[in-house]
């Protein structure tokens, strides 16, 4: 995570000559010091994507002035754009069920300041991790999700997320399918870790599916949640080798290590504004 | 590949007490020196699998006597079993189309004696690699496969395979779907390399499917061919990392490196009698 | 981790004909049900290594009788051997410093019963993780290690380890060099995670060394501690890709993920009696 | 490899505000269409590195005019810079010994036009691959290297390399140590594949060294050759998992697969002008 303070400028627009020149001239004209810059041009879609990291101290004005001044360029090139200030910590709400490996992993990174975020609360459909979470000084909300009470449960979750001004919702092996309404409300702001190498083994019990098929590697996929189950834009994936001697329980155990690593990597890309959406795909500026 | 000569004994049978004792006592009674031994017990199927590698010179009799003497134990335990002699080179018939990376790779290994096999011939639906193959002193057969002439083409292929007493048929990116008849005729003897991480992206143009889905790793799968397209028992798989900047052509190029490595590894397991079939899955005794 | 109860028999002896026959006949004669068996014959050293996992309930006697009865075979073949009962949880003493990623990881696995062990205490040269450890209901001992007080500190650590009847000492990024005396006292019982891919970058600040050399992958090594710093038998290693944009801090952060995974895997092999020592090398029966 | 024609502009200079603005404004002013752009700022060295890929057809002038016009900016910022035209195929001279896996791999890629290069000749200290190379229509030169005749052998090699106007010399498991004179004559133009994960196992017989140390992964390193043996800037590395059952011969065999893949990847980065040198390290703009 950055030690200096940066503005992170991300944008996409129709590709044409002069985009980089316009942006970099604007930044240079104000003395902006660029520490990282990444471009991508999609030849099929004729669309251009960019991420710039600019030292806050190098500019003579603040983020609001940047927004105002930059908007002229943005309008000229028809940009979808966003600027973030790394001094403002992102607020991450974690949803968890009874499986704690991703929770331990994320709180461990938070405790070590490896992830420089605020975690205003953890929400769970079980009370399992209450005291563990509270020990960290983080609020814990037990919101059971029953078949009949599903709508009211998700109303509570959305209310909480709004109340704490959450930036991103992380489903850290939450094991519940969000309602359509929640999914469409927060596009690109809900991150899930699916316990298979998508698109293989969509849906329930992917490790048992993997065992049944006899695959030689299993994986995990970090993706944005959309109303289509396990079909959202993929942020990160990885795999681990298994063999015939691995029972479904052994696959589950090996898989957990991949899940937590992949979720942490995907979440980091998101938190550092390294992920740009392009239809149902992602551009990751590492 | 072995420098000494071995018998490779592979078997499976219903699991019960005393199998290993019976087998190892039999081998030890005749002075047999075991250089490798691998076991697997499937707890669900209650089935036992074993592979033993025995030094030929340590036994006072030949393979025929071994077969005769061992058959009593095999019958007692209800074994499916097989014994191979590594001094007898396996005869590998390679089928190829217009993409040569797996062919170069396999012939390179053959030339270096890294794979101690006989390649009686290479068969292709195109004439592309004739002179390259023939330069190696290997016969090349151009058997075009047309829509109408499919049956007669496969009759020729089967005839050739029989004529050269082929042990295994390797589809080294052959790009043609074998007829049902050929598939069922050689169970566990036809090896294919599929250019995706199965079960993802079955069928045609898997790299384009992968590009469309935006996956972050692509892979290849070496499997036995069955009448169900891309559904046969998986022998080996591997993946390679890709990103948003990779066009379908770039995926194809990266994928080729995985394909040839995975095919070579899977084929080696097969050639060294390390693969046991268990329904639609494999046990790989590496 | 096993759900059923097993005896785990591990042994090594000079290689010769009849070892497996003698062992398996002994086990079968008493009705012993073998669920896993692994062999390795080292052709250079002419030494044989074996691990057998036997269902406790399948035998008509307990571990003491097993030891007594088996000792005749062991003597005959000149075996170094060991039998463990998986119902007896291993007692793991964790040593940690100020970096908590491995500690979070191990306690997370312990909490999830993914590692079925007892952790009688955690020892640290800093007080950083006291309340976190104690929250888990595990005793925490702060034993500062100063230059002058090194000997007395290690006396305390050894006393504690003995007092709690520790089976294995895990240096979970302990960052202190044990005294020669401690190292030789517990051969094969002290496990360290070194933050480089050994034998590269022995000693201090390996990530800075890696940065200086410009390597494209960094790694971590789980090994037994011997008096020779970072020279002990390697249990497990893994790597992760890095590039020119990674500062030493970024290498440290990426490396942590490898460290905790590699330590957990190596420790698991040890706990399940899958590691046999052979000089300065290990045989890992996965 | 590119299907369209590009100029590839690579440069480095002291870091300061306005570099990108100056360059991109220059390119945009002439209508230049940038298809790929990569930046790197080294915070320690305060040095900036860049690679731009510009469509040839989008510019109203040729490469000589580009050079002339751009030189003013280059001088202003104190740039080390280079521009290449992808329509001009690079000329790759391959040096090989008796081990052919890298040669097969490279010629296979060349044959498939996967590497769009010219191979004016192959040089070897053995005659082993003459007819294989010549079959491809490539000249083969047998230049034995004896202890006494070393200097004259390398004189011949340099003469040949100059005569065919070689751009890059690839040591595809050449197994000979180049003279100091040759190394310093072609900085950043001689690429070697070393059969270990450097800096582990420098020098001779790295697989035997790896076997002796009992590592759990072996690797290969593609690097530029400098007068210090195996100490040159690393371009690419990778590893493969091994275990206790792998003899040195098995390590050699597994290692070959890594060697050829790593060499091909590293060479590709070089050919596509994706490698910038920075002291003894590389920046790879993938």
Coordinates of C-alpha atoms in Angstrom, one line a residue, chain D residues 11-251:
Chain D
X11 CA 13.9 5.1 -23.6
X12 CA 15.1 5.9 -20.2
X13 CA 16.1 9.2 -18.7
X14 CA 16.3 11.0 -15.3
X15 CA 12.8 11.3 -13.9
X16 CA 11.1 14.7 -13.8
X17 CA 7.8 16.3 -14.6
X18 CA 6.7 16.5 -18.2
X19 CA 8.4 13.6 -19.9
X20 CA 5.3 11.8 -20.9
X21 CA 3.6 15.0 -21.9
X22 CA 6.5 15.9 -24.2
X23 CA 6.6 12.5 -25.8
X24 CA 2.9 12.0 -26.2
X25 CA 2.4 15.5 -27.5
X26 CA 5.1 15.0 -30.1
X27 CA 3.5 11.7 -31.2
X28 CA 0.0 13.1 -31.2
X29 CA 1.0 16.2 -33.1
X30 CA 2.0 14.0 -36.0
X31 CA -1.1 11.8 -35.7
X32 CA 0.7 8.9 -34.2
X33 CA -1.5 6.1 -33.0
X34 CA -0.2 4.5 -29.8
X35 CA -1.2 0.8 -29.4
X36 CA 0.8 0.0 -26.3
X37 CA 2.5 2.2 -23.7
X38 CA 4.3 1.2 -20.6
X39 CA 6.1 3.3 -18.0
X40 CA 8.2 2.6 -15.0
X41 CA 9.7 5.1 -12.6
X42 CA 12.5 3.8 -10.4
X43 CA 12.1 5.8 -7.1
X44 CA 15.6 4.9 -5.8
X45 CA 17.5 5.8 -9.0
X46 CA 15.1 8.6 -9.9
X47 CA 15.1 7.2 -13.4
X48 CA 12.2 6.9 -15.8
X49 CA 11.7 4.1 -18.4
X50 CA 9.2 3.9 -21.2
X51 CA 8.1 1.8 -24.2
X52 CA 5.7 3.0 -26.8
X53 CA 4.3 1.1 -29.7
X54 CA 3.2 3.3 -32.6
X55 CA 1.4 2.3 -35.8
X56 CA 3.7 2.9 -38.7
X57 CA 0.9 3.9 -41.0
X58 CA -0.4 6.6 -38.6
X59 CA 2.7 8.7 -39.0
X60 CA 3.4 10.9 -42.0
X61 CA 7.1 10.2 -42.1
X62 CA 9.5 7.3 -41.9
X63 CA 11.8 6.0 -39.2
X64 CA 14.7 8.3 -40.2
X65 CA 12.5 11.4 -39.9
X66 CA 11.2 10.1 -36.6
X67 CA 14.7 9.8 -35.3
X68 CA 15.7 13.3 -36.5
X69 CA 12.6 15.0 -35.1
X70 CA 12.5 13.1 -31.8
X71 CA 16.2 13.8 -31.1
X72 CA 15.4 17.3 -29.9
X73 CA 13.1 15.9 -27.1
X74 CA 15.6 13.2 -26.4
X75 CA 18.4 15.7 -25.9
X76 CA 16.2 17.9 -23.8
X77 CA 15.5 15.1 -21.3
X78 CA 18.8 13.4 -21.5
X79 CA 17.4 10.2 -22.9
X80 CA 19.0 6.9 -23.7
X81 CA 16.6 5.9 -26.5
X82 CA 16.1 3.5 -29.3
X83 CA 13.4 3.1 -32.0
X84 CA 12.8 -0.2 -33.9
X85 CA 10.7 -1.0 -36.8
X86 CA 8.9 -4.3 -36.5
X87 CA 8.8 -4.7 -40.3
X88 CA 12.5 -5.3 -40.1
X89 CA 12.9 -8.9 -38.8
X90 CA 15.5 -9.4 -36.2
X91 CA 18.4 -11.7 -37.1
X92 CA 18.9 -14.4 -34.5
X93 CA 22.1 -16.5 -34.5
X94 CA 21.6 -19.7 -32.4
X95 CA 24.5 -21.4 -30.7
X96 CA 23.9 -25.0 -29.6
X97 CA 25.9 -28.0 -28.3
X98 CA 24.7 -31.6 -28.2
X99 CA 21.4 -31.0 -26.3
X100 CA 18.7 -30.2 -28.8
X101 CA 15.5 -29.4 -26.8
X102 CA 15.9 -25.6 -27.0
X103 CA 16.9 -25.9 -30.7
X104 CA 13.8 -28.0 -31.6
X105 CA 11.7 -25.5 -29.6
X106 CA 13.0 -22.4 -31.3
X107 CA 13.0 -23.9 -34.8
X108 CA 9.4 -25.1 -34.2
X109 CA 8.4 -21.6 -33.3
X110 CA 10.2 -20.2 -36.3
X111 CA 8.6 -22.7 -38.6
X112 CA 5.2 -21.8 -37.3
X113 CA 6.0 -18.2 -37.8
X114 CA 5.2 -17.8 -34.1
X115 CA 8.6 -16.0 -33.9
X116 CA 8.8 -13.7 -36.9
X117 CA 12.6 -13.7 -37.1
X118 CA 15.4 -14.5 -39.5
X119 CA 17.8 -17.2 -38.4
X120 CA 20.8 -16.7 -40.7
X121 CA 22.7 -19.6 -39.1
X122 CA 23.1 -22.0 -36.3
X123 CA 26.6 -22.5 -34.8
X124 CA 27.6 -25.5 -32.8
X125 CA 30.8 -27.0 -31.3
X126 CA 29.4 -30.4 -32.4
X127 CA 28.1 -31.6 -35.8
X128 CA 25.1 -33.3 -34.2
X129 CA 22.3 -31.1 -35.5
X130 CA 23.7 -30.3 -38.9
X131 CA 21.2 -32.1 -41.0
X132 CA 18.2 -31.2 -38.8
X133 CA 19.1 -27.5 -39.1
X134 CA 19.9 -27.7 -42.8
X135 CA 16.6 -29.4 -43.4
X136 CA 15.0 -26.2 -42.3
X137 CA 16.9 -24.3 -44.9
X138 CA 19.2 -22.7 -42.3
X139 CA 23.0 -22.7 -42.6
X140 CA 24.8 -24.7 -40.0
X141 CA 28.4 -24.1 -38.9
X142 CA 30.4 -26.6 -37.0
X143 CA 33.1 -24.7 -35.0
X144 CA 34.8 -27.0 -32.5
X145 CA 36.0 -25.3 -29.3
X146 CA 39.1 -26.9 -27.9
X147 CA 41.1 -25.7 -25.0
X148 CA 44.0 -24.4 -27.1
X149 CA 41.8 -23.3 -30.0
X150 CA 39.3 -21.3 -27.9
X151 CA 40.4 -17.9 -29.1
X152 CA 40.4 -18.8 -32.8
X153 CA 37.0 -20.5 -32.4
X154 CA 35.5 -17.4 -30.9
X155 CA 37.1 -15.3 -33.6
X156 CA 35.3 -17.4 -36.2
X157 CA 32.0 -17.1 -34.3
X158 CA 32.3 -13.3 -34.1
X159 CA 33.2 -13.1 -37.7
X160 CA 30.2 -15.2 -38.7
X161 CA 27.9 -13.1 -36.5
X162 CA 29.1 -9.9 -38.1
X163 CA 29.0 -11.4 -41.6
X164 CA 25.3 -12.3 -41.2
X165 CA 24.6 -9.0 -39.5
X166 CA 23.3 -10.8 -36.4
X167 CA 21.2 -8.8 -34.0
X168 CA 21.2 -11.2 -31.1
X169 CA 23.1 -14.3 -30.2
X170 CA 21.2 -17.0 -28.4
X171 CA 23.0 -19.6 -26.3
X172 CA 20.5 -22.4 -26.6
X173 CA 22.2 -24.7 -24.1
X174 CA 25.6 -24.0 -25.7
X175 CA 27.5 -25.3 -22.7
X176 CA 30.6 -23.3 -23.5
X177 CA 31.8 -20.2 -21.6
X178 CA 32.3 -17.3 -24.0
X179 CA 35.5 -15.4 -23.8
X180 CA 35.6 -12.1 -22.0
X181 CA 36.1 -10.3 -25.3
X182 CA 32.9 -11.7 -26.8
X183 CA 30.9 -10.9 -23.7
X184 CA 31.9 -7.3 -23.6
X185 CA 31.6 -6.8 -27.4
X186 CA 27.8 -7.5 -27.4
X187 CA 26.3 -6.1 -24.2
X188 CA 22.5 -6.8 -24.0
X189 CA 22.8 -8.8 -27.3
X190 CA 23.8 -12.3 -26.0
X191 CA 21.0 -14.3 -24.3
X192 CA 21.7 -17.4 -22.3
X193 CA 19.5 -20.0 -20.7
X194 CA 21.0 -21.2 -17.4
X195 CA 19.6 -24.5 -16.1
X196 CA 19.0 -23.3 -12.5
X197 CA 16.9 -20.7 -10.7
X198 CA 19.6 -18.1 -10.3
X199 CA 21.3 -17.1 -8.1
X200 CA 21.1 -20.6 -6.8
X201 CA 23.4 -23.1 -8.4
X202 CA 25.7 -21.0 -10.4
X203 CA 28.2 -22.8 -12.7
X204 CA 28.4 -26.4 -13.7
X205 CA 25.9 -29.2 -13.1
X206 CA 23.2 -27.2 -11.4
X207 CA 20.8 -30.1 -11.4
X208 CA 23.3 -32.2 -9.5
X209 CA 23.7 -29.3 -7.1
X210 CA 19.9 -29.1 -6.7
X211 CA 19.7 -32.8 -6.1
X212 CA 22.4 -32.5 -3.4
X213 CA 20.6 -29.7 -1.6
X214 CA 17.2 -31.4 -1.7
X215 CA 15.3 -28.5 -3.1
X216 CA 11.6 -29.0 -3.8
X217 CA 11.5 -26.9 -7.0
X218 CA 14.0 -26.5 -9.8
X219 CA 14.2 -23.7 -12.3
X220 CA 15.8 -22.0 -15.3
X221 CA 16.9 -18.5 -15.9
X222 CA 17.1 -16.6 -19.1
X223 CA 19.7 -13.8 -18.8
X224 CA 22.0 -11.5 -20.7
X225 CA 25.6 -12.7 -20.8
X226 CA 28.2 -10.5 -19.1
X227 CA 31.8 -11.4 -18.4
X228 CA 30.7 -12.6 -14.9
X229 CA 29.5 -16.1 -15.3
X230 CA 25.8 -16.5 -14.6
X231 CA 25.7 -13.0 -13.1
X232 CA 24.1 -11.0 -16.0
X233 CA 20.8 -9.2 -15.9
X234 CA 17.9 -11.7 -15.5
X235 CA 15.2 -11.5 -18.2
X236 CA 12.9 -14.4 -17.2
X237 CA 12.7 -17.3 -14.8
X238 CA 10.4 -20.2 -13.9
X239 CA 10.4 -23.3 -11.8
X240 CA 8.9 -26.7 -11.7
X241 CA 8.1 -28.9 -8.7
X242 CA 10.2 -32.0 -8.0
X243 CA 10.4 -34.4 -5.1
X244 CA 12.6 -36.9 -3.4
X245 CA 12.0 -39.6 -6.0
X246 CA 13.6 -37.5 -8.7
X247 CA 17.1 -38.6 -9.6
X248 CA 19.5 -36.1 -11.2
X249 CA 18.5 -37.5 -14.5
X250 CA 14.8 -36.9 -13.8
X251 CA 15.7 -33.3 -12.7

